[in-house]
Each structure stands twice: as C-alpha cells, then as structure tokens.
Coordinates of C-alpha atoms and ligand atoms in Angstrom, one line a residue:
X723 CA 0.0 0.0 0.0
X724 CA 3.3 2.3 0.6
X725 CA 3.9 1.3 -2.7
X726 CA 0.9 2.6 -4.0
X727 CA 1.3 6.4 -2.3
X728 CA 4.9 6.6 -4.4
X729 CA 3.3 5.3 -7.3
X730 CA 0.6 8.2 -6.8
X731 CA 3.7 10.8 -5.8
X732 CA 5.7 9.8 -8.8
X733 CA 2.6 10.8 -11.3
X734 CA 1.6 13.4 -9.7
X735 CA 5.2 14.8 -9.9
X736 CA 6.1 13.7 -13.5
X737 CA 2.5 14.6 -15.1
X738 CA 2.1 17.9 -13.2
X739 CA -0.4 17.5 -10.5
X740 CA 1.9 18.5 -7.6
X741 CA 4.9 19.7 -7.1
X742 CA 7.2 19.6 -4.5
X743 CA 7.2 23.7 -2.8
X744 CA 10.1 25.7 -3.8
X745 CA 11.9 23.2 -5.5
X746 CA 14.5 24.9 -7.2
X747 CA 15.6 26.1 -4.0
X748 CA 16.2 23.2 -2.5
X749 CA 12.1 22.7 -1.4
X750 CA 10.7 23.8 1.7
X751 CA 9.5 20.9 3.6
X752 CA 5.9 19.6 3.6
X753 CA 5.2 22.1 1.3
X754 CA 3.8 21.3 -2.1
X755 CA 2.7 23.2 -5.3
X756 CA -0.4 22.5 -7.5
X757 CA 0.7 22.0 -10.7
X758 CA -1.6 22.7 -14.2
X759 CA -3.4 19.4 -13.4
X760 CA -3.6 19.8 -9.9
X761 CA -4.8 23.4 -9.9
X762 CA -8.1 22.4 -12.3
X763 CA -8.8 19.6 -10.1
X764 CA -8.8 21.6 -7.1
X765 CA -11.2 24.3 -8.9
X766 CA -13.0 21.2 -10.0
X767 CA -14.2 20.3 -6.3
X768 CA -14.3 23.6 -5.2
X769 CA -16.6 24.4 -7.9
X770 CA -18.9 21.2 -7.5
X771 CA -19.3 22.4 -3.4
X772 CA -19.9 25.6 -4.0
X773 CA -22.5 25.0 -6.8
X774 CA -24.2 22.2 -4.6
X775 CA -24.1 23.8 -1.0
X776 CA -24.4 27.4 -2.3
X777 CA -25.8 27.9 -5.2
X778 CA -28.3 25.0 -5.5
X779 CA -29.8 25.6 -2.6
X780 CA -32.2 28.6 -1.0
X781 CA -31.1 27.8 2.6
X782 CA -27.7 28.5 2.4
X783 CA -25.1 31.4 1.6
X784 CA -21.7 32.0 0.5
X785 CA -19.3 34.1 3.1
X786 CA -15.5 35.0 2.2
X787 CA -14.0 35.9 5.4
X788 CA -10.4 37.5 5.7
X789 CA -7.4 35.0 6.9
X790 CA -5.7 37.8 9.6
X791 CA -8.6 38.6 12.1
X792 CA -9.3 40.6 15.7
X793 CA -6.8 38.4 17.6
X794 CA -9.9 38.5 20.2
X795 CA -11.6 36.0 18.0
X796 CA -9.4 33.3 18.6
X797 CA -9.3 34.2 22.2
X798 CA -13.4 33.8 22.3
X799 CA -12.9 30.3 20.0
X800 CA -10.8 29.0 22.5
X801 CA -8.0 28.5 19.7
X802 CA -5.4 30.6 22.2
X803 CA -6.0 28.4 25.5
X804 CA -6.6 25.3 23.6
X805 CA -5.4 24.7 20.0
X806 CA -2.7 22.4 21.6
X807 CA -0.7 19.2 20.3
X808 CA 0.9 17.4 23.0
X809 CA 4.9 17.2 22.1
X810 CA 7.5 15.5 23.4
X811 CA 11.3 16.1 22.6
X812 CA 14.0 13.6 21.5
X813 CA 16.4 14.1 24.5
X814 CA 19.6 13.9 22.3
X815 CA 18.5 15.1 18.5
X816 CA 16.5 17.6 20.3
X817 CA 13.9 16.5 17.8
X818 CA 9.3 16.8 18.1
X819 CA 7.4 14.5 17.9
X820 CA 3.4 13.9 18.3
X821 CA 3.4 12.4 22.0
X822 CA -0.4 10.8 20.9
X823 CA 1.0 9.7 18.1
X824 CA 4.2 7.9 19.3
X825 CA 1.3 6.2 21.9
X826 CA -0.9 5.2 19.2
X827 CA 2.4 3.6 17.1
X828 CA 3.9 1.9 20.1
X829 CA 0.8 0.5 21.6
X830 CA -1.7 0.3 18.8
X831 CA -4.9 1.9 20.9
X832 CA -6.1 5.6 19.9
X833 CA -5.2 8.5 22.2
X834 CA -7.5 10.8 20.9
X835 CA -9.0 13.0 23.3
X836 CA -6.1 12.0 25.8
X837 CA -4.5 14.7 28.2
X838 CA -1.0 15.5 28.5
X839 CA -1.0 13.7 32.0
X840 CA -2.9 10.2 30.8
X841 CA -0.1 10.5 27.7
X842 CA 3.1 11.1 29.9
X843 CA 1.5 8.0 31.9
X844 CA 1.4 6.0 29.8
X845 CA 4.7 6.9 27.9
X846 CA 6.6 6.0 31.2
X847 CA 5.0 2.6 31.9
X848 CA 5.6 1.4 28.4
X849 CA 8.8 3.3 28.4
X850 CA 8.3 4.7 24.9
X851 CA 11.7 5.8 23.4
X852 CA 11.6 8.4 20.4
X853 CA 11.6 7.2 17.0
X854 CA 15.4 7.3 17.0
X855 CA 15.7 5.2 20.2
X856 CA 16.2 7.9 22.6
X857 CA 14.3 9.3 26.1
X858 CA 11.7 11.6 25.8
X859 CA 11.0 14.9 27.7
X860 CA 7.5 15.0 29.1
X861 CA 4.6 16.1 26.9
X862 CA 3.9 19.7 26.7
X863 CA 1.4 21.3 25.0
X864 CA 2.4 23.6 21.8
X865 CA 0.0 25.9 20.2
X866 CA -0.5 25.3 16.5
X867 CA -1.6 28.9 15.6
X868 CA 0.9 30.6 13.2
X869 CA 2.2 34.3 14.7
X870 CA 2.9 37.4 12.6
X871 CA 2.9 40.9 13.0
X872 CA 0.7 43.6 12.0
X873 CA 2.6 46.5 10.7
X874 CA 6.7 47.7 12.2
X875 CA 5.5 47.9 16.2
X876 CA 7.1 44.8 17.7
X877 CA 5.1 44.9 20.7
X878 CA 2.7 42.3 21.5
X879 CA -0.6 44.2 20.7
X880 CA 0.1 44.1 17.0
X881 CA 0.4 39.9 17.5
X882 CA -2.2 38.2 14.9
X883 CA -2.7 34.9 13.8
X884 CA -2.9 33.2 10.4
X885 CA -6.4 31.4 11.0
X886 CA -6.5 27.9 11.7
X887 CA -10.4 27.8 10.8
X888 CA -12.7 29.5 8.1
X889 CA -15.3 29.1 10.3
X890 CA -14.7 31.6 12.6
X891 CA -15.1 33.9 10.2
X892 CA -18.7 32.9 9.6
X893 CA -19.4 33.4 13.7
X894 CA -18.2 36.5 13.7
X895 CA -20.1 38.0 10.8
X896 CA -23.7 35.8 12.0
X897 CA -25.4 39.3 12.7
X898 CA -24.3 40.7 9.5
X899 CA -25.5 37.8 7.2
X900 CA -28.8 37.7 9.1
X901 CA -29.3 41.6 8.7
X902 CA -28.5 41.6 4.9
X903 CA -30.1 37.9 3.7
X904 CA -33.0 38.2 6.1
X905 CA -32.7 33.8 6.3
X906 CA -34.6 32.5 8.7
X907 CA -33.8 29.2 10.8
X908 CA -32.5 26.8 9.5
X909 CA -30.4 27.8 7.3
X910 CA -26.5 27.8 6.8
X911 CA -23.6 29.6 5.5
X912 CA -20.3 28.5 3.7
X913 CA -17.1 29.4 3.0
X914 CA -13.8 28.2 1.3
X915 CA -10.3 29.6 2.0
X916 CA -6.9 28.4 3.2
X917 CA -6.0 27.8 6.6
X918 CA -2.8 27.2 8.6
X919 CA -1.4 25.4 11.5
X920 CA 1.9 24.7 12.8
X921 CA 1.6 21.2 12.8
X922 CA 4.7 19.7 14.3
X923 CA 4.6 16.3 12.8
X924 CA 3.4 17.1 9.0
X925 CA 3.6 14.6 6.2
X926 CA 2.1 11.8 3.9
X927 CA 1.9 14.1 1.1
X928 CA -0.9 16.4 1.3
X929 CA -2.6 14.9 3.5
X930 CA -1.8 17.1 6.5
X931 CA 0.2 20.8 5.4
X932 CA 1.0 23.7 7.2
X933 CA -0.7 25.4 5.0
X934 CA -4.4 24.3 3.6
X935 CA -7.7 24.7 2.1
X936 CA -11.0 23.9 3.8
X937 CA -14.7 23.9 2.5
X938 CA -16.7 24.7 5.7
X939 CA -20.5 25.0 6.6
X940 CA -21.9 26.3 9.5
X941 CA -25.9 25.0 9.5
X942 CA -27.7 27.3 12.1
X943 CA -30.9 25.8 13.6
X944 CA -33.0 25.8 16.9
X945 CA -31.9 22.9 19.6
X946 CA -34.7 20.7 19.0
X947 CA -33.9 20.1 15.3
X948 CA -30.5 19.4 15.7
X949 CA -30.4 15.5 14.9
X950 CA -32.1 15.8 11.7
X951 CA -30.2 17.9 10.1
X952 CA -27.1 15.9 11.3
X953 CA -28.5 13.1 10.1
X954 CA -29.5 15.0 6.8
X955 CA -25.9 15.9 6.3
X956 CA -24.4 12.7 6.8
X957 CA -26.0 11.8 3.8
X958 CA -25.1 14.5 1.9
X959 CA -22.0 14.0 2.6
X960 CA -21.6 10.2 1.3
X961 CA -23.5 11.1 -1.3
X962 CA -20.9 14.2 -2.5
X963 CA -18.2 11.1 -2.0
X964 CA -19.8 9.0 -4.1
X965 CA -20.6 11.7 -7.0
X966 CA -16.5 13.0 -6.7
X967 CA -15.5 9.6 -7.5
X968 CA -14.3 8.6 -3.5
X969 CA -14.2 5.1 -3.2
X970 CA -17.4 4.5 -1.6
X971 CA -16.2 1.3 0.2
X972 CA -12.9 3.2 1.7
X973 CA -15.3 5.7 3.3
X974 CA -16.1 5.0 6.7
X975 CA -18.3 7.1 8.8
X976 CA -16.9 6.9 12.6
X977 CA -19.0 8.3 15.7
X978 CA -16.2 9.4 18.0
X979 CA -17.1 8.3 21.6
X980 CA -18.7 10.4 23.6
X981 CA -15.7 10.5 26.3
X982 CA -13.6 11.9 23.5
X983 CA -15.7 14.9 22.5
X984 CA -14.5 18.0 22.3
X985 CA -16.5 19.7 25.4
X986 CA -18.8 21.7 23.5
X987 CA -19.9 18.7 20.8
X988 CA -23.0 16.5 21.5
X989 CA -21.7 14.5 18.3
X990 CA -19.0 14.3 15.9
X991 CA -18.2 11.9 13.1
X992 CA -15.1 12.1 11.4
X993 CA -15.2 10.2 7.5
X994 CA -12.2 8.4 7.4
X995 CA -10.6 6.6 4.4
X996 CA -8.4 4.0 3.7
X997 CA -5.3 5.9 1.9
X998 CA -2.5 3.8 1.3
X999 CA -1.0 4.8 4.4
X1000 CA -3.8 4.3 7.0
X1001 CA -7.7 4.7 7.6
X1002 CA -7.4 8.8 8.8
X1003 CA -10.0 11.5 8.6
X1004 CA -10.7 13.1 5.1
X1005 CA -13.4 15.3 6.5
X1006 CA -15.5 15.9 9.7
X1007 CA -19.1 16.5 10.8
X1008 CA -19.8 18.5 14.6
X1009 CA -22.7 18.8 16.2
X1010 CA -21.1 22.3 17.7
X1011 CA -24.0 23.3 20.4
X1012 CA -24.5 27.2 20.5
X1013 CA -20.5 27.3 21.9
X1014 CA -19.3 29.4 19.2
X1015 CA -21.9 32.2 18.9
X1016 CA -22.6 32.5 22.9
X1017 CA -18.7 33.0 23.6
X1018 CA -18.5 35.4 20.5
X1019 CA -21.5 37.4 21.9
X1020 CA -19.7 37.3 25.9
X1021 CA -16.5 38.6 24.1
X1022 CA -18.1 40.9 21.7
X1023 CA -20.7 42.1 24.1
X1024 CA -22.3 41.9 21.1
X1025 CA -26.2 40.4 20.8
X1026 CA -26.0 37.6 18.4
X1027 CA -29.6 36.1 18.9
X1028 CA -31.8 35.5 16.4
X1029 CA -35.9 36.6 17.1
X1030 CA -38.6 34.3 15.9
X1031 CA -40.4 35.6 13.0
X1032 CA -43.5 34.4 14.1
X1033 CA -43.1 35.5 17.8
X1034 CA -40.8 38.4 18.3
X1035 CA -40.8 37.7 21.8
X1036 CA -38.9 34.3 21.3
X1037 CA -35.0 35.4 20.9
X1038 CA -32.1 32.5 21.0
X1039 CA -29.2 31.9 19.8
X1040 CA -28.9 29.1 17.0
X1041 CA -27.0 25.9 17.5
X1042 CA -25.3 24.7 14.3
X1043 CA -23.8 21.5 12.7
X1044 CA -20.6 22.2 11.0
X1045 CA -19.8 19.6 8.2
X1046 CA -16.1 20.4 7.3
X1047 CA -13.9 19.2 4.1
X1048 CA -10.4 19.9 3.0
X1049 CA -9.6 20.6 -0.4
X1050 CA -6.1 19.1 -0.1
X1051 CA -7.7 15.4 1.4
X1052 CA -10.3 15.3 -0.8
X1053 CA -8.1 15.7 -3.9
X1054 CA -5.6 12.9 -2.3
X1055 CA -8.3 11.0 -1.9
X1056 CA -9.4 11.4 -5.6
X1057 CA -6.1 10.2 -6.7
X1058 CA -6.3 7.4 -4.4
X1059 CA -9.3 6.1 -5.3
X1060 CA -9.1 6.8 -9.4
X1061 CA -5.3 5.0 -9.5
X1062 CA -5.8 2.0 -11.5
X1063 CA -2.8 -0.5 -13.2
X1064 CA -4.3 -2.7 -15.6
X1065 CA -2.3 -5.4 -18.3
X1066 CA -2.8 -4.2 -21.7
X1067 CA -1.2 -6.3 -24.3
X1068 CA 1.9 -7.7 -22.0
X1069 CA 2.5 -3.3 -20.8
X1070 CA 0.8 -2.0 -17.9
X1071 CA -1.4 0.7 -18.3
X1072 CA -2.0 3.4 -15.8
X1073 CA -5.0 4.8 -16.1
X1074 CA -6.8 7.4 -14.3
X1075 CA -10.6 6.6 -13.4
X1076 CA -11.8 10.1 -13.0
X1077 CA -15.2 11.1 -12.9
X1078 CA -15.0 13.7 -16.2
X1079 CA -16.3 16.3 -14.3
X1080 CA -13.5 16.2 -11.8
X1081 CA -10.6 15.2 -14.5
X1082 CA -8.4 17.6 -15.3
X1083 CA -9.4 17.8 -19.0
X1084 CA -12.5 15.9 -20.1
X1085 CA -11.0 16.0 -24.1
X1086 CA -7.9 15.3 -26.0
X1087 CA -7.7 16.2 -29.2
X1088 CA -4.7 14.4 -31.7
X1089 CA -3.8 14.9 -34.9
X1090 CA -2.8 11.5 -36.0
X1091 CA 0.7 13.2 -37.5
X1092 CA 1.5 16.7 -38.1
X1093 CA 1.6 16.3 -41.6
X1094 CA -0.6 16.4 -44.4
X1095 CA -2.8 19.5 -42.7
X1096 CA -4.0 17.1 -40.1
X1097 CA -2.6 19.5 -36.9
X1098 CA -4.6 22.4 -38.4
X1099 CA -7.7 20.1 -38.7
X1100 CA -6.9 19.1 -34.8
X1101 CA -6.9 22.6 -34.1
X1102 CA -10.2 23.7 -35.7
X1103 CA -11.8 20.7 -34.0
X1104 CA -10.1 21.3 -30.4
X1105 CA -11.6 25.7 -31.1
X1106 CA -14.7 24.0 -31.4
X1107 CA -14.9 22.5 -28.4
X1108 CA -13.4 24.5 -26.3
X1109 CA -16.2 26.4 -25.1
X1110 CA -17.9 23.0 -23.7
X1111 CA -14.9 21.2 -22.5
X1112 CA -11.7 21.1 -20.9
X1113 CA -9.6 20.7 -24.0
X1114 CA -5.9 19.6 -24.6
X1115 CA -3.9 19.1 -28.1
X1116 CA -1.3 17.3 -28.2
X1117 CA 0.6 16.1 -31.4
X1118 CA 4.0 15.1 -30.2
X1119 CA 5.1 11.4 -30.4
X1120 CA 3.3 8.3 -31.8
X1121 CA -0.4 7.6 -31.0
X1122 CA 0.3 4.8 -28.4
X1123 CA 2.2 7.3 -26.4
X1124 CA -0.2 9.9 -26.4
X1125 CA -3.4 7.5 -25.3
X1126 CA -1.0 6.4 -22.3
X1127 CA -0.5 9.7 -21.4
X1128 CA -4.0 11.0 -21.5
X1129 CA -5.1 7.8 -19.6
X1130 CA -2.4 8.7 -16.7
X1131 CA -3.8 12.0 -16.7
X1132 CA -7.8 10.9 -16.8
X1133 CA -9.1 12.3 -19.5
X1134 CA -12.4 10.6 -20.8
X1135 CA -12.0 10.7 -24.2
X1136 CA -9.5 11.3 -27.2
X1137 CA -10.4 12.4 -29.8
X1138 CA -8.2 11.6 -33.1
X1139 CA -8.0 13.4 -36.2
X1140 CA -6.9 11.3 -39.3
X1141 CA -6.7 11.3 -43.3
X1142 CA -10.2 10.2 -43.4
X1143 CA -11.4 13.3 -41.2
X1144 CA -10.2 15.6 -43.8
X1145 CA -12.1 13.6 -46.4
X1146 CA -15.2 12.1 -44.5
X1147 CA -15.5 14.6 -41.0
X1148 CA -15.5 11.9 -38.9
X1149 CA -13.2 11.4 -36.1
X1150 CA -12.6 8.6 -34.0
X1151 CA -13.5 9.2 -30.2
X1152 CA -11.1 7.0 -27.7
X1153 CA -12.9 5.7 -24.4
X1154 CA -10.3 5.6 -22.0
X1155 CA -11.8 3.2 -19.4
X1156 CA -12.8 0.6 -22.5
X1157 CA -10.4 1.7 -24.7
X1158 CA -12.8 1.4 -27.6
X1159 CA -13.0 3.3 -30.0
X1160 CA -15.8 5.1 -32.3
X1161 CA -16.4 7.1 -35.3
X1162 CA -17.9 9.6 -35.1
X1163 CA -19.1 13.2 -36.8
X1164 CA -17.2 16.4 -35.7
X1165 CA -21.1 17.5 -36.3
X1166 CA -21.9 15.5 -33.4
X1167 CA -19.4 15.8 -31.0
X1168 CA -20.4 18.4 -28.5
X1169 CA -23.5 16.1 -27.8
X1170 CA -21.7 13.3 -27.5
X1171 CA -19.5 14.3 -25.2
X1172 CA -21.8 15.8 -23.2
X1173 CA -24.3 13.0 -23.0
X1174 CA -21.2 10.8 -21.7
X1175 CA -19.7 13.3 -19.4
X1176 CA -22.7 13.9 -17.3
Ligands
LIG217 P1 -6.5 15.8 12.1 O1 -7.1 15.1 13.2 O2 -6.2 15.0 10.9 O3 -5.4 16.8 12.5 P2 -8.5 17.8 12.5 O4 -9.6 17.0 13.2 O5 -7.6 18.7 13.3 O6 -7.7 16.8 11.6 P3 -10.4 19.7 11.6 O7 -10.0 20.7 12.5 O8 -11.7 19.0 11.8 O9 -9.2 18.6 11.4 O10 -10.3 20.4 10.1 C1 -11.3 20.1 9.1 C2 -10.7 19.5 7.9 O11 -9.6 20.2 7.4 C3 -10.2 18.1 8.1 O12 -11.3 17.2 8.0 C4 -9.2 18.0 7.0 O13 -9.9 17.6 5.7 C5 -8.7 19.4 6.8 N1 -7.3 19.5 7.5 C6 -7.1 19.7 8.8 N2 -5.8 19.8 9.1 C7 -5.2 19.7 7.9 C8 -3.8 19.7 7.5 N3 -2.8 20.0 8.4 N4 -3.5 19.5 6.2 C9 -4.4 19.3 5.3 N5 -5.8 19.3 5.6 C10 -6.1 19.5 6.9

C-alpha cells in the first residue's frame, strides 16, 4: 500500500499534479505546489461544493472571510488556551514529535481526546523511546496557531494569527449575514479559504500541510432540530463522496465516543478513508451546540440572537452543525481512489478513473501526425470544443504514447483526427476506461461528449 502512495507521488510529480514547494531552492518541507493538473482539479471540487451547497440551494449562503482577524476571535474560539498538540522532545537530537501519536504507534490503541497527563502516563510505563531510540521529555502542549505581525510595532498588541479555521469567520459575521439575507432558521452559511497550522509532525503528502484549504459549513438551527439535520448531512455528505469519485467502500463514517468529544460537541463523526498509508480522517461532521456564537456574543458584548419571526418575543441563539472538508484530502483521496494498473497487451497501463467532471481535462484532441494538414484540422476541432470542455492538443510522439499519457492523466475521451477526417468529417473518439473506439461526426461531437460526461 506504501507502494501505491509513491506510485501516486511519482505521477503526480512527472504529469504535473503536484509539485514539490520551492523546488528549485532546495524545497521547503511539507510544502507542495499544485501544478496545471492539480490546480483544475482543485477548482474542480471547489466548484462542484460551491454550486451544490451554495448555489443550488435557498437555505444557504456564501461568506468569504479574511485570513488575519481581531486576535480576540481566537481568544473567544478557544484556539489561544486550547489549539494544543501534545509534544514531546527527543532528548539527544533535540527533535518533536506527536506524543499521541508515538502512543498510538507503540501500543496500537487511539489516544485521541487524551490529556497530557494520561499520555506522559502511559509513555513512562511502556517506556516509549523516540523514533530514534532515545528518552523523551514530558509532553507539553504547543500551540499550532501561526504568529505574525501587524505592521513595524514589535510589541505584543500588534500579535495576529494566520487562521487555523474558516469558520470563525462565519461566527463573527452571523449578525451581519442575518441583517443583509434576512434567512430564517435553519439555514447555513459556507465558505472556502486556506488555513494554517503549525503542525509539528506534518507529512504523507498532502494529506496534512502547514498550510491548507478547507470547505466549511456552519448550519444554524434551533436545539430541538438538531439530529435531523445531522442526520441529513451525513448523507449529503456520502453522497458528494460518491458523486466525486471517492471510493465508496474506503469511506467510513466513525462516531467518535462520547468520552472523546471536544466539550462543547453532542456529536461528531469524522469520515475516514483508507489511503495507502492508513484509515485517517478526510473530513468531519460537529454537532457544535450554541459554543461558538454564545462566547463570540460574551466577548463581543455583542447580541448575536436571532428573534422568531412568528413570535418576536422568542430570541435565542442558533446551534449549528458544521460539516467540514479539505480541499487538499479530498483531492488525495481522488487520486487514491481513481489510480488503477491494468495489463494491456503484455505493458501495464495506468489509467486514471476520473469522474470527467473532476478530470483535469474531459478532451484530448490528436492529430494522428503533423503532416498532411492534419494538426490544423486538430486545431479547428479542439476551437470547437473548447467552449464546452476542458480541452488539450497534443501532437508530439506516436499515438500509443499519447493515449498512455492521456489515460495517466484521466481524460475521458480522445479524440483523433486522421486522413479520413479531412475527407469524411468523422473522427474517432477513444474511451479511456474501455479503450474502444468510435467514429464519429465532428457535427456530433459536442453532444456526445456531453451525454457521456454527465
Ligand atoms: P486531524 O485530526 O487529521 O489533525 P482535525 O480533526 O484537526 O484533523 P479539523 O480541525 O476537523 O481537522 O479540520 C477540518 C478539515 O480540514 C479536516 O477534515 C481535513 O480535511 C482538513 N485538514 C485539517 N488539518 C489539515 C492539515 N494539516 N493539512 C491538510 N488538511 C487538513
């Protein structure tokens, strides 16, 4: 399964889905680029939530909060006393590590949830060395906010944090989206925007980053309705999984025991799949309480209640469910789940299952040679469809070649452009998960494609 995770790096790297950060300078570590391929994809899924959770729907709306924010904020979330990993140190290398995570390694049980004290516990009575063999310090808590500075003052009032959240963001401005939208409960807001945390122990790719990109949804209702909704976005949420292309049987929807919630959740459920290196959380769902807006509204000594419309005298203030994504996870998991090796005529093909609305292009266009005015043929064809589709023309190197390399890059179809084109207007359209092919009309092929792309 290792195997499988370099086998994903390696494409991703030669084919230009991601890059490692900063690479002519020597990189900078766990930090990665999104190259051409990557880039669409991520718009891809970004697009597809927005659309579905925004757009589509009359009981939500869009919020783009700012990354720097009131540093009072994140006092209010609870992010300053509480947005802790536990660390220990490597006594000789001097070296951090994840103290829950060297637990969970050693002894194979979670430590989720666990405090610093349980941890150093148990670290002691199992004697748990560091990864290099050598003693540990005791766990201490290190806050996984990133610090900068507003303006030249070095003084600690101009102190503000990168957020570690969007969803703070969508607290903050409640009131405002209430006055100006005039939504009544339920009804939620989302937003999508890069995040950043410290994280000591980064890694597997882009699975966990200092920096990120999260999808979030706050879902403000009354108490009494809570579990429904939950329950309603659970679904939604397979069912988004399902229509990205996320291998459905990877997907596992985990309650986290009650003895582990955070204090202010009545429920969460993480969604962990199966990537090659482990079963780990691709995105969350939080049954949140009113925590958020109630400490906003003691900080703020601002009101943040909401009145009944049909009984002014009825003020409260909302509870919400917060379903949660990450751009970067969901993409990985994308890859994960499309990678497929197949035997093809004694070679092995790679081939990229992607659902076409996710690939990176949905349509090749090749000119069977350069020659003989095929390329300009290839090119009126590919103007053609570029208003419908994510086109690509490619003419260099035999035919073989270029179907391998659309198929390691997912695209649906390829679409060839020979002698008889320029005589008959027919070209021959390339399945890439059956490899057939079929002749076709340039007439026809916007609505082919797009009957097969849907
Ligand atoms: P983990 O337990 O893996 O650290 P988390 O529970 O801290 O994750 P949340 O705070 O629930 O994560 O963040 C919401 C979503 O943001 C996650 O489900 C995940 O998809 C994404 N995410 C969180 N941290 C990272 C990271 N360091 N790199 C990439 N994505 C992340």
């Amino acid at each position: 399964m290792e195997d499988l995770m370099e086998k994903i790096v390696s494409l991703c790297k030669r084919r230009g889905f991601v890059f490692p950060g900063s690479e002519i300078y020597g990189g900078l570590a766990n930090s990665w680029d999104y190259g051409p391929l990557g880039a669409q994809m991520r718009m891809n899924i970004k697009t597809d939530w927005w659309k579905k959770v925004v757009e589509q729907r009359d009981d939500m709306v869009g919020l783009d909060g700012s990354i720097l924010m009131n540093p009072k904020v994140w006092i209010a979330s609870g992010h300053v006393g509480h947005f802790s990993d536990p660390l220990v140190e490597d006594v000789e290398s001097h070296k951090r590590y994840r103290a829950d995570h060297l637990v969970e390694e050693v002894l194979g049980i979670s430590a989720d949830g666990m405090s610093t004290q349980e941890l150093n516990e148990l670290i002691q009575k199992n004697n748990i060395k560091s990864p290099e063999g050598n003693a540990l310090t005791p766990a201490k808590q290190f806050n996984l906010m990133f610090e900068t500075k507003i303006g030249k003052t070095e003084d600690d009032k101009s102190v503000v944090y990168l957020r570690p959240e969007t969803a703070q963001a969508i607290f903050v401005n409640f009131k405002n989206v209430l006055d100006t939208t005039r939504k009544r409960l339920p009804f939620g807001v989302a937003q999508i925007g890069k995040a950043f945390r410290n994280e000591i122990t980064p890694g597997n790719f882009v699975f966990r980053t200092l920096e990120f990109e999260q999808m979030e949804i706050e879902y403000f209702l009354e108490e009494g309705d809570w579990e429904t909704h939950f329950n309603a976005w659970v679904a939604w949420m397979q069912k988004w999984a399902a229509s990205l292309g996320i291998q459905t049987d990877h997907l596992h929807a985990e309650d986290i025991a009650q003895e582990k919630l955070a204090h202010y959740s009545k429920r969460t459920i993480d969604f962990e799949f199966e990537f090659p290196f482990g079963k780990k959380e691709l995105w969350g769902l939080a049954y949140r309480t009113n925590f958020d807006l109630t400490n906003h509204q003691e900080h703020s000594k601002q009101k943040l209640e909401y009145s009944d419309p049909n009984d002014n005298s009825k003020k409260l203030i909302p509870h919400v469910v917060e379903p949660t994504f990450g751009v970067d996870r969901t993409l990985l998991a994308i890859l994960c789940s499309a990678y497929h090796e197949e035997e093809v005529e004694g070679e092995t093909r790679v081939v990229m299952k992607f659902k076409p609305h996710m690939a990176p292009y949905q349509v090749a266009v090749l000119p069977l040679m350069k020659k003989g005015g095929l390329a300009e043929k290839a090119r009126e064809v590919m103007e053609g469809l570029l208003p419908h589709f994510r086109c690509e023309y490619d003419e260099t190197g035999s035919i073989g070649k270029r179907y391998r390399r659309q198929d390691e890059i997912g695209t649906p179809y390829a679409i060839t452009v020979d002698f008889e084109t320029l005589e008959s207007g027919t070209v021959t359209v390339r399945n890439r998960d059956t490899m057939e092919q079929e002749r076709i009309s340039t007439n026809d092929l916007i609505e082919y494609i797009s009957r097969n792309t849907k």
